[in-house]
CSV table of C-alpha atoms in Angstrom, one decimal:
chain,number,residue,atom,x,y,z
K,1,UNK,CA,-9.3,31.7,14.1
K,2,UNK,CA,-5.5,31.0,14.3
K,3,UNK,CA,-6.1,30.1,17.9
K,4,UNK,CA,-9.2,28.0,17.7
K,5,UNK,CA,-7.1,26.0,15.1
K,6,UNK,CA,-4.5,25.5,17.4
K,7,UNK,CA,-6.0,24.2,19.9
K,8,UNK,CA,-8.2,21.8,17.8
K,9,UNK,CA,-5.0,20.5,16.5
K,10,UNK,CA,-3.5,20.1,19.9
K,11,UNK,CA,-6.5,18.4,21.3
K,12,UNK,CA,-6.6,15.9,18.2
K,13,UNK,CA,-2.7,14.9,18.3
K,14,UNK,CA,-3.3,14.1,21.6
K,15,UNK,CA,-6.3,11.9,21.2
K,16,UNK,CA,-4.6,10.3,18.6
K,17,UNK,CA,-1.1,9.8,21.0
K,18,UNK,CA,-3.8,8.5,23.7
K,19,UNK,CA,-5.8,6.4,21.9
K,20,UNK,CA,-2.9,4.6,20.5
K,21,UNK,CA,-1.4,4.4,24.2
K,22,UNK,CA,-4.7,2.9,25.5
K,23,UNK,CA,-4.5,0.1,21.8
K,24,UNK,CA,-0.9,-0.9,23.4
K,25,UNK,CA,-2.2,-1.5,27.0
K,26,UNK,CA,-4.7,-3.6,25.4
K,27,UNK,CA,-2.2,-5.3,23.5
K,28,UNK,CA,-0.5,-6.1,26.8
K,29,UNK,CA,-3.2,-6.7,29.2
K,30,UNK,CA,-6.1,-8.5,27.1
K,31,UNK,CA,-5.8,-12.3,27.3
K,32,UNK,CA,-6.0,-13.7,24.0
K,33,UNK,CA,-5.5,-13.6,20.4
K,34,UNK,CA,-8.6,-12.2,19.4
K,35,UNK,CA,-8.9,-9.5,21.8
K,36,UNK,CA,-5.8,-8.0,21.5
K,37,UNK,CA,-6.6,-7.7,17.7
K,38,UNK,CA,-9.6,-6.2,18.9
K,39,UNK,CA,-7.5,-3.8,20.7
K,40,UNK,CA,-4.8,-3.2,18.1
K,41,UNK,CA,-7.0,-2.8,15.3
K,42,UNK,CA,-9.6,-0.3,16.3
K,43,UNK,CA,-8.1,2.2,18.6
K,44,UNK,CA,-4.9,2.2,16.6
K,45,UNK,CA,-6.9,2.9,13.3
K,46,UNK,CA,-8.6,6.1,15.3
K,47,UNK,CA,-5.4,7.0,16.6
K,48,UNK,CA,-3.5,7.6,13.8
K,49,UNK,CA,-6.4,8.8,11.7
K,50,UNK,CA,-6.7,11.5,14.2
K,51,UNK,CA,-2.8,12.5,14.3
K,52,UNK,CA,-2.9,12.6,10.3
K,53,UNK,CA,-6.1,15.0,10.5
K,54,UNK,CA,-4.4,17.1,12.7
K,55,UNK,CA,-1.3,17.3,10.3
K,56,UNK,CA,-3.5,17.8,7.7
K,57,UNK,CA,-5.1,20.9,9.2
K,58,UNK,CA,-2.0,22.0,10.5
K,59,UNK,CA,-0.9,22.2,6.5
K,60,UNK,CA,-4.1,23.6,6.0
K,61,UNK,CA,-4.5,26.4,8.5
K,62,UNK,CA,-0.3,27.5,8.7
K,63,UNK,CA,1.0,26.3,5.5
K,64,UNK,CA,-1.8,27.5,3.5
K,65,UNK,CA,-1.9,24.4,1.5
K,66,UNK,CA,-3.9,20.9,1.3
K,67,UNK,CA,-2.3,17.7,1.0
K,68,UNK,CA,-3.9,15.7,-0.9
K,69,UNK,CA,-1.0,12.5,0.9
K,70,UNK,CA,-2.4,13.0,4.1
K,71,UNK,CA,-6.2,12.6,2.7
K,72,UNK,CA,-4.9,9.6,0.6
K,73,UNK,CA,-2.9,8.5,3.6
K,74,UNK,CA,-6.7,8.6,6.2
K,75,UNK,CA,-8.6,6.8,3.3
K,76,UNK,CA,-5.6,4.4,2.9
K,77,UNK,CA,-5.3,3.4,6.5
K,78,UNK,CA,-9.3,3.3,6.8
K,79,UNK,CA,-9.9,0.7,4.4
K,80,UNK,CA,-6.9,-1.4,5.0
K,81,UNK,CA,-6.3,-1.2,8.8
K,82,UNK,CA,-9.8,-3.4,9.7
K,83,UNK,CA,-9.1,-6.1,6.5
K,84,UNK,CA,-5.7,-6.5,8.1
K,85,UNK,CA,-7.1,-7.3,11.6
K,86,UNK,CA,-9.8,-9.0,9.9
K,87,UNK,CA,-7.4,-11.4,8.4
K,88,UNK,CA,-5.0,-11.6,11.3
K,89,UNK,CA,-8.1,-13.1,13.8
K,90,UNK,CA,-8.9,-15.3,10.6
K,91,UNK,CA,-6.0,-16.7,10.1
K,92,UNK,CA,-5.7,-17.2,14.1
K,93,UNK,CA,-8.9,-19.0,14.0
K,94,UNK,CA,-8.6,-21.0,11.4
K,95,UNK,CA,-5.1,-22.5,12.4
K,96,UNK,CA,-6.7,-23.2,16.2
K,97,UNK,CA,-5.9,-20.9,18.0
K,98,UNK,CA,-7.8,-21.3,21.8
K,99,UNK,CA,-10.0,-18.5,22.8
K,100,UNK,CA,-10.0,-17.4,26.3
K,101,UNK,CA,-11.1,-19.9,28.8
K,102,UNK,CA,-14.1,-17.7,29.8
K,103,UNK,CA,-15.3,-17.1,26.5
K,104,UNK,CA,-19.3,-18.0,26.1
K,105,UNK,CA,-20.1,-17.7,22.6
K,106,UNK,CA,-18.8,-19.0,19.8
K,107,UNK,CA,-21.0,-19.2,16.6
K,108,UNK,CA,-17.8,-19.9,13.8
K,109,UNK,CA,-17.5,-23.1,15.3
K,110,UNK,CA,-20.2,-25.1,14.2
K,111,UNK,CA,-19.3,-23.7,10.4
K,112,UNK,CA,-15.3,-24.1,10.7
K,113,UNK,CA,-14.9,-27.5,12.7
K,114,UNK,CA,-17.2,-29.6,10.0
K,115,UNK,CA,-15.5,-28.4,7.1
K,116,UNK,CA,-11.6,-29.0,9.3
K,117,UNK,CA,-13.0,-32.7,9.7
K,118,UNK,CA,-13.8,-33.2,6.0
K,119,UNK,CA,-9.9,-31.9,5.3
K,120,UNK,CA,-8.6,-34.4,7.8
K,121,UNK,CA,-10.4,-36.7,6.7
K,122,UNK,CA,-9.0,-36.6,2.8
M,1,UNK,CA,-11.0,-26.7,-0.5
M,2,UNK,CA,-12.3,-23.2,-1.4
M,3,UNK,CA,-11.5,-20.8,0.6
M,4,UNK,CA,-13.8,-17.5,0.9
M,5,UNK,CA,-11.8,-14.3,0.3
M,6,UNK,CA,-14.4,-11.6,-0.3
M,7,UNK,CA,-13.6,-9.5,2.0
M,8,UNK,CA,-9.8,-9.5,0.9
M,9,UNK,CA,-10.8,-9.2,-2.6
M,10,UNK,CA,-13.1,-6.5,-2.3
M,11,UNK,CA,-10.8,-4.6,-0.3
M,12,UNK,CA,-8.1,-5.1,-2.7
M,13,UNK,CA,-9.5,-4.1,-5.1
M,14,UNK,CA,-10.3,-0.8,-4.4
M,15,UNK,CA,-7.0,-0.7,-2.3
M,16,UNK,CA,-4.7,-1.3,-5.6
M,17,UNK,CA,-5.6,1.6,-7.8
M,18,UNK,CA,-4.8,4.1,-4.5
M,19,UNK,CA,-1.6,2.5,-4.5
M,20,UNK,CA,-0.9,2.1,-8.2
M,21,UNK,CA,-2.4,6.2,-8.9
M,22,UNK,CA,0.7,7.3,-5.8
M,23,UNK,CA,3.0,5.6,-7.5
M,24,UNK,CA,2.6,7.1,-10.2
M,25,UNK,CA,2.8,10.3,-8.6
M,26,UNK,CA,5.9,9.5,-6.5
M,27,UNK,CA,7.5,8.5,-10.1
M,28,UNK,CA,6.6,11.9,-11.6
M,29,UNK,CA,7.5,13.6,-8.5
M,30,UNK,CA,11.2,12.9,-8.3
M,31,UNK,CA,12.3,15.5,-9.7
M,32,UNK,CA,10.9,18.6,-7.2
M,33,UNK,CA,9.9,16.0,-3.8
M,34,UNK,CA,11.2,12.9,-2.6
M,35,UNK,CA,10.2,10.2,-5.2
M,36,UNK,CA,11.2,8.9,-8.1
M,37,UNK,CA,11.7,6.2,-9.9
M,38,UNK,CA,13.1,3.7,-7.6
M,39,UNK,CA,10.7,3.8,-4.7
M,40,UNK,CA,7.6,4.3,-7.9
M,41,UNK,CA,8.4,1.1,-9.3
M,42,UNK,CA,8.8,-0.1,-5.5
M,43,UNK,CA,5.3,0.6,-5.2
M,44,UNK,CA,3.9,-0.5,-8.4
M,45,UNK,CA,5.5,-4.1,-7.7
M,46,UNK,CA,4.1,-4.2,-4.2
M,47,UNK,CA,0.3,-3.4,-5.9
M,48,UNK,CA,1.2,-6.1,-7.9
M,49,UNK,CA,1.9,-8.1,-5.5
M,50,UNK,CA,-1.1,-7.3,-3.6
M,51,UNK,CA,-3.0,-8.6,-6.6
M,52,UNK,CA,-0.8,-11.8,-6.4
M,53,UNK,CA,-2.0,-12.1,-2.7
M,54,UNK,CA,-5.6,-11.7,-3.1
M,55,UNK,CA,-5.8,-13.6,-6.1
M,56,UNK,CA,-3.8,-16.6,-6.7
M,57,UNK,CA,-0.3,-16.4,-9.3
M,58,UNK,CA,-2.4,-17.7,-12.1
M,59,UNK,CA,-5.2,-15.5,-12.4
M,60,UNK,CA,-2.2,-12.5,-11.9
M,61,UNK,CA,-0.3,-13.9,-14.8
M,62,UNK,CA,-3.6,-13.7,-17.2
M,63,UNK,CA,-4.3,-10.0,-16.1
M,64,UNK,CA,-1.4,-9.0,-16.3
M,65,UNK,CA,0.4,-10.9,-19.3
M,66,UNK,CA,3.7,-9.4,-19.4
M,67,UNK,CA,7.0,-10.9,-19.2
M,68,UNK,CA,8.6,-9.5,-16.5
M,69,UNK,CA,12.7,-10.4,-17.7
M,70,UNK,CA,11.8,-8.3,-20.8
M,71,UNK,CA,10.3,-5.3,-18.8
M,72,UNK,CA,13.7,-5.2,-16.8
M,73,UNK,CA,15.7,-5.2,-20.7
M,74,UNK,CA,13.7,-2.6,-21.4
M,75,UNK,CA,13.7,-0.6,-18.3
M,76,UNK,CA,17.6,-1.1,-18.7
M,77,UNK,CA,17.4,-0.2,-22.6
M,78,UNK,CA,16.1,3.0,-22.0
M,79,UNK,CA,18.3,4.1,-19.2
M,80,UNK,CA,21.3,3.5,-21.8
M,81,UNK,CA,19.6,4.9,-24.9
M,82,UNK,CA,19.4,8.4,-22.5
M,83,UNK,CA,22.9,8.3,-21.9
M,84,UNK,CA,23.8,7.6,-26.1
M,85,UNK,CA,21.4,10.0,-27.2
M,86,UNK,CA,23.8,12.6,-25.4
M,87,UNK,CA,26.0,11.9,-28.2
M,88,UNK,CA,24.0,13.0,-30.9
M,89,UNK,CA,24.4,16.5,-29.6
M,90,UNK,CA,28.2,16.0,-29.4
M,91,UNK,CA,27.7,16.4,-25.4
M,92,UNK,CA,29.0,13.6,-22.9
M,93,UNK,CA,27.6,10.4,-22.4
M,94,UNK,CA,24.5,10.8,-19.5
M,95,UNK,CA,24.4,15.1,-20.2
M,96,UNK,CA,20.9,15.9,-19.4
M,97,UNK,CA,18.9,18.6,-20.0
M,98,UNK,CA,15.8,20.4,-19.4
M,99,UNK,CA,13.4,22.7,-21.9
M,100,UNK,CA,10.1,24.8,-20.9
M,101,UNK,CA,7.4,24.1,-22.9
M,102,UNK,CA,3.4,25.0,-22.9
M,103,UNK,CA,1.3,21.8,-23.0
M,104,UNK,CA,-2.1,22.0,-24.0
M,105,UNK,CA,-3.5,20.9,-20.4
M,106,UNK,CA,-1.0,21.2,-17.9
M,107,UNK,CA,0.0,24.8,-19.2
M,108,UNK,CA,4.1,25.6,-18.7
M,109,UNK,CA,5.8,22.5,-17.7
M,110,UNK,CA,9.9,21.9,-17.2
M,111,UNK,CA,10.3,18.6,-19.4
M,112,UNK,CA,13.9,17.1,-18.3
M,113,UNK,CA,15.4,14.3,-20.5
M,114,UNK,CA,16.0,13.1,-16.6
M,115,UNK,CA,12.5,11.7,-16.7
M,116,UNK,CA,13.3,9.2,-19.2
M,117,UNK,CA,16.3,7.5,-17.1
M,118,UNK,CA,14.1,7.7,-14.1
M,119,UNK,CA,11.7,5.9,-16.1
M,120,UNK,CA,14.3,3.4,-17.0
M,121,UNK,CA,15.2,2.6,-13.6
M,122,UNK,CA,11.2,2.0,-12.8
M,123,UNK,CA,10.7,-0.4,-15.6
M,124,UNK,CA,13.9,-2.0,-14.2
M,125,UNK,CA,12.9,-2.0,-10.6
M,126,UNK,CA,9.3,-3.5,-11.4
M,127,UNK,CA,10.8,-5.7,-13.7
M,128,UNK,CA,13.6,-7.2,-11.2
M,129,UNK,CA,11.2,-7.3,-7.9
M,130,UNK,CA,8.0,-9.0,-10.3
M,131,UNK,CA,10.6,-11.9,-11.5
M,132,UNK,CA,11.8,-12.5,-8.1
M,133,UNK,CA,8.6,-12.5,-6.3
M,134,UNK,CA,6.7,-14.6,-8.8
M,135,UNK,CA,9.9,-16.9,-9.6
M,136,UNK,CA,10.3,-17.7,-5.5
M,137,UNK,CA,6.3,-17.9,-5.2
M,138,UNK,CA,5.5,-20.6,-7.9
M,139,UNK,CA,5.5,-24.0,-7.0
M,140,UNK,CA,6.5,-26.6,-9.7
């Protein structure tokens, strides 16, 4: 049982040191603003959730107790992690920021650029 | 313009009461964990800020109608009133102590006069952080 619990916790700290390894490549290789929060947000969010699970069943299993902080702490950084990226790539957008060159789609412009020519224009 | 926050909004508010219901327990836990009053009222200020940030200052102020200077006299108040009432059992100014006592619903619980300085210090942190926050972020 001991063992099992172990290596679940092993296996889990290092997803989570991976995942967050493979969010800062991203952060260095992707080419614009929006990608890399694309990058930071989501695999960073996993990351960490899944070192805090593991320290939560390490408390669980060895320590005999559960902490209710590191619960709080997964729900905390679950809800708030995406509205923080969310807000970062809206703010990014919203001030101008240029996609990538290579980009195909973009459906916010025809909602955003009428309403930035009606500001201009008062 | 009007600008559409929903997703902020919504997100505060749910987020505030998590961070509002830990500081609370960071406050009572000062005495046994790390906490305690100073980084509690730390934490209730930044929840209020949050509020500030998802809202605008105005809608805050009607929420929350308190006037933040006299929170901090009262915070301060109450940390000196601990150390007086020391006197009244002809021990040093700032003696605390501590009693055992059974309370209906949280059965035997160490009550330390301790927690009422702490508490002191947490009206007087969220008092001093509130007045500088919303005195630097409203615009006259």
């Amino acid at each position: 049982m001991i063992t099992i619990g172990e290596l679940i916790i092993g296996l889990l700290v290092l997803l989570g040191a991976l995942l967050s390894a493979i969010s800062s490549f991203g952060l260095i290789r992707l080419p614009d603003v929006y990608m890399r929060s694309h990058a930071a947000t989501k695999s960073t969010t996993l990351g960490v959730l899944s070192i805090l699970f593991a320290a939560f069943l390490y408390f669980l299993l060895f320590e005999g107790q559960v902490s209710v902080r590191l619960l709080l702490g997964i729900l905390f950084v679950f809800i708030t992690a995406p509205v923080a990226g969310h807000l970062i790539g809206r703010a990014a957008y919203r001030t101008g920021v240029p996609m990538w060159e290579r980009s195909v789609q973009d459906d916010l412009k025809k909602v955003v650029t009428p309403v930035r020519t009606e500001q201009n224009r008062e | 313009m009007k600008t559409n926050d929903v997703i902020l909004q919504a997100a505060t508010k749910v987020v505030v009461f998590i961070i509002l219901t830990v500081s609370v327990f960071l406050f009572f836990a000062g005495h046994n964990h790390p906490g305690g009053g100073f980084i509690g009222g730390l934490m209730t200020a930044a929840a209020l800020v949050l509020l500030a940030l998802a809202f605008d200052l105005k809608t805050v102020r009607e929420v929350l109608p308190f006037n933040f200077h006299k929170i901090t006299a009262i915070g301060l108040l109450i940390a000196v009133l601990t150390g007086i009432g020391s006197f009244v059992f002809d021990a040093p100014f700032l003696s605390h102590t501590f009693a055992y006592k059974v309370l209906p619903l949280l059965g035997k619980t160490e009550l330390a006069t301790a927690v009422l300085f702490d508490l002191g210090v947490y009206l007087a942190v969220v008092g001093v952080t509130m007045t500088i926050i919303l005195s630097i972020g409203e615009d006259k």
